[in-house]
Amino acid sequence: MNIGIVCYPTFGGSGVVATELGKALAGKGHKVHFITYQQPVKLDIFSENIFFHEVKVSDYPLFDYQPYELVLTSKLVDVVKFEKLDVLHVHYAIPHASAAYMAKKILAAEGINIPFITTLHGTDITLVGKDSSFEPVITFAINESDAVTAVSESLKQDTLKHFNVKRTIEVIPNFICLDQYNYNGSVENIQKSVAPNGERILIHISNFRKVKRTEDVIRVFDIVRKSIPAKLLMVGDGPDRHKLEELCRELGTCDLVTFVGKVKDTERILAASDLFILPSETESFGLAALEAMAAKTPVISTNTGGIPEVNRNGVSGYLSNIGDIEEMAENAIKILEDDEKLKTFKKSAFETSKEFDIHKVLPLYETLYKKVTKNPKKTPSYNSN
Ligand code: GMT
């Protein structure tokens, strides 16, 4: 098939999922066209069957805000027509779903019927989308999509609760390319440099935004390191970083915490770690937790949103209420204090991650593509009225 993928090309989970999905589809012989404003971070453009179409917004001085959605729409029309796409798959509803709807309408006027699938990722629903400044457009675009998927049951329920949705939403969970997580032994140099005295390595990866509650990571670590020799790796970057560095100074943990910055391929650094901390306020899925588990790193997380669908309490790690720093630290110590226990959790985390292997999830998307292309929702064109 000829598939168009629209996503945010950044480090965010939705962009990573869209990119890995596209790469896997290309690997199976589909032609995959990424349509976005910059090459996705994890994309290798020189791979077979992968194409990139840049959405370029001009900076005409009249506009304080450049109309990205319109430029994207025009690009979609162009790529669908000239690359003869069979289906558009848009990741993250804002503004991709409404742009796809507009493109569909424009193409219908020319007699081309292009189905589009919207995959909801989380904050497009839980934070941004339900804001009244977006809500009517999101509701409309969800209802008009040829198919809608959510990355967890929790996100599906959130969507049904907050939007007047008159259609089915299919849950297709996020996935992991397990073949990329095979680091037997090659992580020793990271471990030696981070923890030369054999300290336990704790890790957090995110965009350091408020929703991630990164301060809790530093505070949990502060309790843990008082019981167990430990180091903390803070991977990523974002608005809260400065505040976190200040907190480390206040707690006297600067020598134990390393702010690593953005890392493109997190597999190795995760595999070198002993425990992942994810204390988010909300998380529709928690892809970072799944990535940790695939790297045999157990997870201490909150029990919010879709996280319990990924991290299993007492098996792949532990879950606590939002903000319960004491319990999170207690659970972390429980896992880390004993080599045997850590080994068991590492093994179970990895076993749990296998449920989300791309080889299991990819066919669900392929089936959906076939379904919508066989039976696309007809968009009446003004010509045919
Ligand atoms: O976090 C965001 O603002 C957006 C989004 C992203 O692009 O990273 O994250 C969401 O999508 C991920 C991939 O499906 C999920 O794993 C994250 O849980 C979800 N983030 C939130 O719900 C906060």
Short mmCIF file of N, CA, C and O in Angstrom, two decimals, residues 135-243:
data_model
loop_
_atom_site.label_atom_id
_atom_site.label_comp_id
_atom_site.label_asym_id
_atom_site.label_seq_id
_atom_site.Cartn_x
_atom_site.Cartn_y
_atom_site.Cartn_z
N GLU A 135 -12.05 22.11 21.30
CA GLU A 135 -12.99 20.99 21.44
C GLU A 135 -13.92 20.76 20.23
O GLU A 135 -14.02 19.64 19.73
N PRO A 136 -14.62 21.83 19.70
CA PRO A 136 -15.55 21.55 18.60
C PRO A 136 -14.85 20.98 17.36
O PRO A 136 -15.39 20.08 16.71
N VAL A 137 -13.65 21.46 17.10
CA VAL A 137 -12.92 20.99 15.90
C VAL A 137 -12.48 19.54 16.11
O VAL A 137 -12.60 18.71 15.20
N ILE A 138 -11.99 19.26 17.30
CA ILE A 138 -11.53 17.89 17.58
C ILE A 138 -12.70 16.91 17.50
O ILE A 138 -12.60 15.85 16.88
N THR A 139 -13.81 17.29 18.12
CA THR A 139 -14.99 16.41 18.09
C THR A 139 -15.38 16.12 16.64
O THR A 139 -15.59 14.97 16.25
N PHE A 140 -15.43 17.18 15.85
CA PHE A 140 -15.83 17.03 14.44
C PHE A 140 -14.86 16.12 13.70
O PHE A 140 -15.26 15.19 13.00
N ALA A 141 -13.57 16.40 13.86
CA ALA A 141 -12.56 15.64 13.11
C ALA A 141 -12.55 14.16 13.53
O ALA A 141 -12.34 13.28 12.70
N ILE A 142 -12.80 13.91 14.82
CA ILE A 142 -12.87 12.51 15.28
C ILE A 142 -14.06 11.83 14.61
O ILE A 142 -13.95 10.74 14.05
N ASN A 143 -15.20 12.52 14.64
CA ASN A 143 -16.40 11.90 14.07
C ASN A 143 -16.29 11.70 12.56
O ASN A 143 -16.90 10.79 12.00
N GLU A 144 -15.54 12.54 11.89
CA GLU A 144 -15.43 12.46 10.43
C GLU A 144 -14.30 11.56 9.94
O GLU A 144 -14.18 11.32 8.75
N SER A 145 -13.44 11.11 10.85
CA SER A 145 -12.35 10.22 10.43
C SER A 145 -12.92 8.90 9.92
O SER A 145 -13.99 8.46 10.37
N ASP A 146 -12.21 8.26 9.01
CA ASP A 146 -12.67 6.95 8.53
C ASP A 146 -12.47 5.88 9.60
O ASP A 146 -13.20 4.89 9.64
N ALA A 147 -11.49 6.08 10.44
CA ALA A 147 -11.28 5.21 11.60
C ALA A 147 -10.53 6.01 12.65
O ALA A 147 -9.77 6.93 12.31
N VAL A 148 -10.78 5.67 13.91
CA VAL A 148 -10.07 6.35 15.00
C VAL A 148 -9.50 5.28 15.91
O VAL A 148 -10.18 4.31 16.26
N THR A 149 -8.24 5.46 16.28
CA THR A 149 -7.65 4.54 17.25
C THR A 149 -7.14 5.35 18.45
O THR A 149 -6.79 6.52 18.32
N ALA A 150 -7.11 4.68 19.60
CA ALA A 150 -6.53 5.28 20.81
C ALA A 150 -5.45 4.33 21.29
O ALA A 150 -5.57 3.11 21.11
N VAL A 151 -4.40 4.88 21.92
CA VAL A 151 -3.26 4.03 22.28
C VAL A 151 -3.47 3.24 23.57
O VAL A 151 -2.63 2.41 23.93
N SER A 152 -4.60 3.48 24.25
CA SER A 152 -4.91 2.65 25.43
C SER A 152 -6.42 2.69 25.67
O SER A 152 -7.11 3.59 25.17
N GLU A 153 -6.89 1.74 26.45
CA GLU A 153 -8.31 1.72 26.82
C GLU A 153 -8.64 2.97 27.63
O GLU A 153 -9.71 3.57 27.47
N SER A 154 -7.70 3.36 28.47
CA SER A 154 -7.91 4.55 29.30
C SER A 154 -8.13 5.79 28.44
O SER A 154 -9.02 6.61 28.70
N LEU A 155 -7.34 5.94 27.39
CA LEU A 155 -7.48 7.10 26.51
C LEU A 155 -8.81 7.04 25.75
O LEU A 155 -9.48 8.05 25.55
N LYS A 156 -9.19 5.84 25.36
CA LYS A 156 -10.48 5.68 24.68
C LYS A 156 -11.61 6.17 25.60
O LYS A 156 -12.48 6.94 25.20
N GLN A 157 -11.56 5.73 26.88
CA GLN A 157 -12.61 6.13 27.83
C GLN A 157 -12.59 7.63 28.07
O GLN A 157 -13.64 8.28 28.16
N ASP A 158 -11.40 8.22 28.16
CA ASP A 158 -11.28 9.68 28.32
C ASP A 158 -11.91 10.41 27.15
O ASP A 158 -12.58 11.43 27.31
N THR A 159 -11.68 9.88 25.96
CA THR A 159 -12.21 10.52 24.74
C THR A 159 -13.74 10.47 24.75
O THR A 159 -14.41 11.47 24.49
N LEU A 160 -14.27 9.29 25.11
CA LEU A 160 -15.73 9.15 25.12
C LEU A 160 -16.35 10.04 26.19
O LEU A 160 -17.45 10.56 26.03
N LYS A 161 -15.59 10.24 27.29
CA LYS A 161 -16.11 11.05 28.39
C LYS A 161 -16.14 12.55 28.03
O LYS A 161 -17.08 13.26 28.36
N HIS A 162 -15.10 13.01 27.35
CA HIS A 162 -14.96 14.46 27.16
C HIS A 162 -15.47 14.97 25.81
O HIS A 162 -15.60 16.18 25.64
N PHE A 163 -15.72 14.09 24.88
CA PHE A 163 -16.14 14.55 23.55
C PHE A 163 -17.43 13.84 23.16
O PHE A 163 -17.67 12.71 23.56
N ASN A 164 -18.21 14.53 22.33
CA ASN A 164 -19.46 13.93 21.88
C ASN A 164 -19.17 13.04 20.68
O ASN A 164 -19.46 13.39 19.54
N VAL A 165 -18.60 11.89 20.97
CA VAL A 165 -18.15 11.00 19.90
C VAL A 165 -19.26 10.05 19.50
O VAL A 165 -19.85 9.37 20.33
N LYS A 166 -19.52 10.01 18.19
CA LYS A 166 -20.64 9.19 17.71
C LYS A 166 -20.12 8.04 16.85
O LYS A 166 -20.71 7.70 15.84
N ARG A 167 -19.01 7.49 17.20
CA ARG A 167 -18.43 6.45 16.36
C ARG A 167 -17.57 5.53 17.24
O ARG A 167 -17.32 5.81 18.40
N THR A 168 -17.14 4.43 16.65
CA THR A 168 -16.31 3.53 17.45
C THR A 168 -14.85 4.00 17.47
O THR A 168 -14.37 4.59 16.51
N ILE A 169 -14.21 3.72 18.58
CA ILE A 169 -12.77 3.99 18.69
C ILE A 169 -12.11 2.65 18.99
O ILE A 169 -12.52 1.94 19.91
N GLU A 170 -11.15 2.32 18.18
CA GLU A 170 -10.47 1.03 18.37
C GLU A 170 -9.20 1.26 19.20
O GLU A 170 -8.48 2.24 18.94
N VAL A 171 -8.95 0.39 20.16
CA VAL A 171 -7.70 0.52 20.92
C VAL A 171 -6.60 -0.29 20.22
O VAL A 171 -6.73 -1.50 20.05
N ILE A 172 -5.57 0.41 19.78
CA ILE A 172 -4.36 -0.27 19.27
C ILE A 172 -3.21 0.27 20.12
O ILE A 172 -2.87 1.44 20.03
N PRO A 173 -2.67 -0.57 20.98
CA PRO A 173 -1.67 -0.07 21.94
C PRO A 173 -0.38 0.34 21.25
O PRO A 173 -0.08 -0.12 20.14
N ASN A 174 0.38 1.19 21.91
CA ASN A 174 1.72 1.50 21.44
C ASN A 174 2.56 0.22 21.48
O ASN A 174 2.18 -0.77 22.13
N PHE A 175 3.67 0.26 20.82
CA PHE A 175 4.45 -0.97 20.64
C PHE A 175 5.93 -0.67 20.79
O PHE A 175 6.35 0.48 20.91
N ILE A 176 6.70 -1.72 20.74
CA ILE A 176 8.14 -1.60 20.89
C ILE A 176 8.80 -2.51 19.85
O ILE A 176 8.27 -3.58 19.57
N CYS A 177 9.90 -2.07 19.27
CA CYS A 177 10.62 -2.93 18.32
C CYS A 177 11.65 -3.69 19.14
O CYS A 177 12.78 -3.22 19.33
N LEU A 178 11.26 -4.85 19.62
CA LEU A 178 12.13 -5.58 20.56
C LEU A 178 13.49 -5.94 19.97
O LEU A 178 14.47 -6.05 20.70
N ASP A 179 13.54 -6.07 18.65
CA ASP A 179 14.82 -6.42 18.01
C ASP A 179 15.90 -5.36 18.29
O ASP A 179 17.08 -5.65 18.24
N GLN A 180 15.44 -4.13 18.56
CA GLN A 180 16.41 -3.04 18.83
C GLN A 180 16.99 -3.11 20.26
O GLN A 180 17.88 -2.36 20.60
N TYR A 181 16.39 -3.97 21.09
CA TYR A 181 16.81 -4.01 22.50
C TYR A 181 17.61 -5.27 22.80
O TYR A 181 17.15 -6.17 23.46
N ASN A 182 18.81 -5.30 22.31
CA ASN A 182 19.60 -6.52 22.50
C ASN A 182 21.03 -6.12 22.84
O ASN A 182 21.90 -6.12 21.98
N TYR A 183 21.24 -5.79 24.07
CA TYR A 183 22.52 -5.19 24.45
C TYR A 183 23.33 -6.03 25.41
O TYR A 183 23.77 -5.56 26.43
N ASN A 184 23.47 -7.31 25.11
CA ASN A 184 24.19 -8.17 26.06
C ASN A 184 25.63 -7.69 26.26
O ASN A 184 26.47 -7.86 25.39
N GLY A 185 25.86 -7.07 27.39
CA GLY A 185 27.25 -6.74 27.71
C GLY A 185 27.74 -5.40 27.21
O GLY A 185 28.66 -4.83 27.77
N SER A 186 27.13 -4.84 26.16
CA SER A 186 27.70 -3.63 25.57
C SER A 186 27.33 -2.35 26.33
O SER A 186 27.51 -1.26 25.83
N VAL A 187 26.79 -2.51 27.53
CA VAL A 187 26.41 -1.33 28.31
C VAL A 187 27.42 -1.07 29.44
O VAL A 187 27.29 -0.10 30.17
N GLU A 188 28.40 -1.94 29.53
CA GLU A 188 29.33 -1.84 30.67
C GLU A 188 30.06 -0.51 30.76
O GLU A 188 30.28 0.01 31.84
N ASN A 189 30.43 0.05 29.59
CA ASN A 189 31.16 1.33 29.67
C ASN A 189 30.29 2.45 30.21
O ASN A 189 30.78 3.31 30.94
N ILE A 190 28.99 2.42 29.90
CA ILE A 190 28.09 3.44 30.48
C ILE A 190 28.04 3.23 31.99
O ILE A 190 28.18 4.16 32.78
N GLN A 191 27.86 1.98 32.39
CA GLN A 191 27.75 1.68 33.83
C GLN A 191 29.02 2.09 34.58
O GLN A 191 28.95 2.68 35.65
N LYS A 192 30.16 1.81 33.95
CA LYS A 192 31.44 2.15 34.61
C LYS A 192 31.59 3.65 34.76
O LYS A 192 32.07 4.15 35.78
N SER A 193 31.17 4.39 33.74
CA SER A 193 31.37 5.84 33.84
C SER A 193 30.32 6.49 34.75
O SER A 193 30.64 7.43 35.48
N VAL A 194 29.10 6.00 34.76
CA VAL A 194 28.07 6.61 35.61
C VAL A 194 28.20 6.15 37.06
O VAL A 194 28.08 6.94 38.00
N ALA A 195 28.44 4.87 37.22
CA ALA A 195 28.43 4.30 38.57
C ALA A 195 29.70 3.48 38.80
O ALA A 195 29.66 2.25 38.87
N PRO A 196 30.85 4.15 38.91
CA PRO A 196 32.14 3.41 38.97
C PRO A 196 32.26 2.50 40.18
O PRO A 196 33.04 1.55 40.18
N ASN A 197 31.48 2.78 41.23
CA ASN A 197 31.57 1.93 42.43
C ASN A 197 30.40 0.94 42.52
O ASN A 197 30.03 0.50 43.61
N GLY A 198 29.81 0.68 41.38
CA GLY A 198 28.72 -0.30 41.35
C GLY A 198 27.41 0.21 41.93
O GLY A 198 26.54 -0.58 42.31
N GLU A 199 27.25 1.53 41.99
CA GLU A 199 25.99 2.08 42.50
C GLU A 199 24.83 1.64 41.59
O GLU A 199 25.04 1.38 40.41
N ARG A 200 23.61 1.60 42.14
CA ARG A 200 22.43 1.34 41.31
C ARG A 200 22.20 2.58 40.44
O ARG A 200 22.38 3.72 40.92
N ILE A 201 21.73 2.35 39.21
CA ILE A 201 21.47 3.50 38.32
C ILE A 201 19.97 3.65 38.13
O ILE A 201 19.29 2.75 37.62
N LEU A 202 19.46 4.80 38.56
CA LEU A 202 18.05 5.13 38.34
C LEU A 202 18.00 6.08 37.15
O LEU A 202 18.94 6.84 36.91
N ILE A 203 16.88 6.04 36.42
CA ILE A 203 16.80 6.87 35.21
C ILE A 203 15.39 7.42 35.02
O ILE A 203 14.39 6.79 35.43
N HIS A 204 15.33 8.61 34.45
CA HIS A 204 14.05 9.19 34.04
C HIS A 204 14.25 9.78 32.65
O HIS A 204 15.29 10.40 32.38
N ILE A 205 13.27 9.60 31.77
CA ILE A 205 13.34 10.20 30.43
C ILE A 205 12.02 10.91 30.15
O ILE A 205 10.96 10.31 30.28
N SER A 206 12.09 12.18 29.82
CA SER A 206 10.87 12.89 29.41
C SER A 206 11.22 14.25 28.83
O SER A 206 12.39 14.59 28.67
N ASN A 207 10.16 15.02 28.55
CA ASN A 207 10.36 16.39 28.06
C ASN A 207 10.26 17.40 29.20
O ASN A 207 10.06 18.60 28.95
N PHE A 208 10.39 16.96 30.43
CA PHE A 208 10.48 17.81 31.62
C PHE A 208 9.37 18.88 31.65
O PHE A 208 9.63 20.04 31.96
N ARG A 209 8.17 18.45 31.27
CA ARG A 209 7.04 19.39 31.38
C ARG A 209 6.30 19.08 32.67
O ARG A 209 6.46 18.03 33.28
N LYS A 210 5.42 20.04 33.05
CA LYS A 210 4.71 19.96 34.33
C LYS A 210 4.04 18.59 34.53
O LYS A 210 4.09 18.01 35.62
N VAL A 211 3.41 18.10 33.44
CA VAL A 211 2.64 16.85 33.53
C VAL A 211 3.52 15.66 33.94
O VAL A 211 3.04 14.67 34.49
N LYS A 212 4.82 15.76 33.75
CA LYS A 212 5.73 14.65 34.08
C LYS A 212 6.13 14.63 35.55
O LYS A 212 6.76 13.67 36.00
N ARG A 213 5.84 15.70 36.30
CA ARG A 213 6.16 15.78 37.73
C ARG A 213 7.63 15.38 38.00
O ARG A 213 7.92 14.54 38.87
N THR A 214 8.53 15.98 37.27
CA THR A 214 9.95 15.60 37.35
C THR A 214 10.56 15.89 38.73
O THR A 214 11.52 15.24 39.13
N GLU A 215 9.96 16.86 39.44
CA GLU A 215 10.45 17.13 40.80
C GLU A 215 10.33 15.88 41.67
O GLU A 215 11.20 15.61 42.52
N ASP A 216 9.25 15.13 41.44
CA ASP A 216 9.06 13.89 42.21
C ASP A 216 10.19 12.89 41.95
O ASP A 216 10.57 12.12 42.84
N VAL A 217 10.72 12.90 40.72
CA VAL A 217 11.83 11.99 40.41
C VAL A 217 13.02 12.31 41.31
O VAL A 217 13.61 11.42 41.94
N ILE A 218 13.33 13.60 41.40
CA ILE A 218 14.49 14.02 42.20
C ILE A 218 14.25 13.69 43.68
O ILE A 218 15.16 13.26 44.39
N ARG A 219 13.02 13.89 44.14
CA ARG A 219 12.71 13.64 45.56
C ARG A 219 12.70 12.15 45.88
O ARG A 219 13.17 11.72 46.94
N VAL A 220 12.16 11.34 44.96
CA VAL A 220 12.20 9.89 45.18
C VAL A 220 13.66 9.44 45.25
O VAL A 220 14.06 8.70 46.16
N PHE A 221 14.44 9.92 44.30
CA PHE A 221 15.87 9.54 44.28
C PHE A 221 16.55 9.95 45.57
O PHE A 221 17.38 9.20 46.12
N ASP A 222 16.21 11.13 46.07
CA ASP A 222 16.85 11.63 47.30
C ASP A 222 16.61 10.67 48.47
O ASP A 222 17.49 10.46 49.31
N ILE A 223 15.42 10.09 48.52
CA ILE A 223 15.13 9.12 49.60
C ILE A 223 15.90 7.82 49.35
O ILE A 223 16.54 7.27 50.25
N VAL A 224 15.88 7.37 48.11
CA VAL A 224 16.53 6.09 47.78
C VAL A 224 18.03 6.15 48.08
O VAL A 224 18.60 5.24 48.71
N ARG A 225 18.67 7.22 47.65
CA ARG A 225 20.14 7.28 47.78
C ARG A 225 20.59 7.34 49.25
O ARG A 225 21.76 7.09 49.55
N LYS A 226 19.66 7.66 50.15
CA LYS A 226 20.01 7.65 51.57
C LYS A 226 20.07 6.22 52.12
O LYS A 226 20.64 5.97 53.17
N SER A 227 19.43 5.27 51.39
CA SER A 227 19.46 3.86 51.83
C SER A 227 20.41 3.02 51.01
O SER A 227 20.94 2.02 51.49
N ILE A 228 20.53 3.38 49.72
CA ILE A 228 21.29 2.53 48.79
C ILE A 228 22.21 3.42 47.97
O ILE A 228 21.75 4.45 47.46
N PRO A 229 23.48 3.05 47.80
CA PRO A 229 24.33 3.85 46.92
C PRO A 229 23.71 3.89 45.51
O PRO A 229 23.43 2.84 44.92
N ALA A 230 23.47 5.08 45.02
CA ALA A 230 22.74 5.19 43.75
C ALA A 230 23.10 6.45 42.98
O ALA A 230 23.58 7.43 43.56
N LYS A 231 22.89 6.40 41.69
CA LYS A 231 23.07 7.55 40.80
C LYS A 231 21.77 7.74 40.01
O LYS A 231 21.02 6.77 39.80
N LEU A 232 21.54 8.97 39.55
CA LEU A 232 20.33 9.23 38.76
C LEU A 232 20.70 9.87 37.44
O LEU A 232 21.46 10.84 37.40
N LEU A 233 20.11 9.33 36.36
CA LEU A 233 20.29 9.94 35.04
C LEU A 233 18.99 10.62 34.63
O LEU A 233 17.93 9.97 34.60
N MET A 234 19.06 11.91 34.36
CA MET A 234 17.88 12.64 33.90
C MET A 234 18.07 12.88 32.40
O MET A 234 18.89 13.70 31.99
N VAL A 235 17.30 12.16 31.59
CA VAL A 235 17.48 12.24 30.13
C VAL A 235 16.34 13.05 29.53
O VAL A 235 15.17 12.82 29.87
N GLY A 236 16.67 13.95 28.62
CA GLY A 236 15.67 14.80 27.98
C GLY A 236 15.91 16.25 28.36
O GLY A 236 16.93 16.59 28.96
N ASP A 237 14.96 17.06 28.02
CA ASP A 237 15.09 18.48 28.34
C ASP A 237 13.69 19.10 28.29
O ASP A 237 12.78 18.51 27.74
N GLY A 238 13.55 20.27 28.87
CA GLY A 238 12.25 20.92 28.83
C GLY A 238 12.16 22.03 29.86
O GLY A 238 13.15 22.32 30.55
N PRO A 239 10.99 22.64 29.97
CA PRO A 239 10.84 23.84 30.77
C PRO A 239 11.21 23.70 32.25
O PRO A 239 11.58 24.68 32.89
N ASP A 240 11.11 22.50 32.83
CA ASP A 240 11.35 22.36 34.28
C ASP A 240 12.81 22.09 34.62
O ASP A 240 13.16 21.95 35.80
N ARG A 241 13.68 22.02 33.65
CA ARG A 241 15.05 21.58 33.92
C ARG A 241 15.77 22.47 34.94
O ARG A 241 16.40 21.97 35.88
N HIS A 242 15.63 23.77 34.76
CA HIS A 242 16.34 24.69 35.65
C HIS A 242 15.91 24.49 37.11
O HIS A 242 16.73 24.40 38.02
N LYS A 243 14.59 24.37 37.27
CA LYS A 243 14.02 24.15 38.60
C LYS A 243 14.58 22.87 39.23
O LYS A 243 14.87 22.80 40.43
#
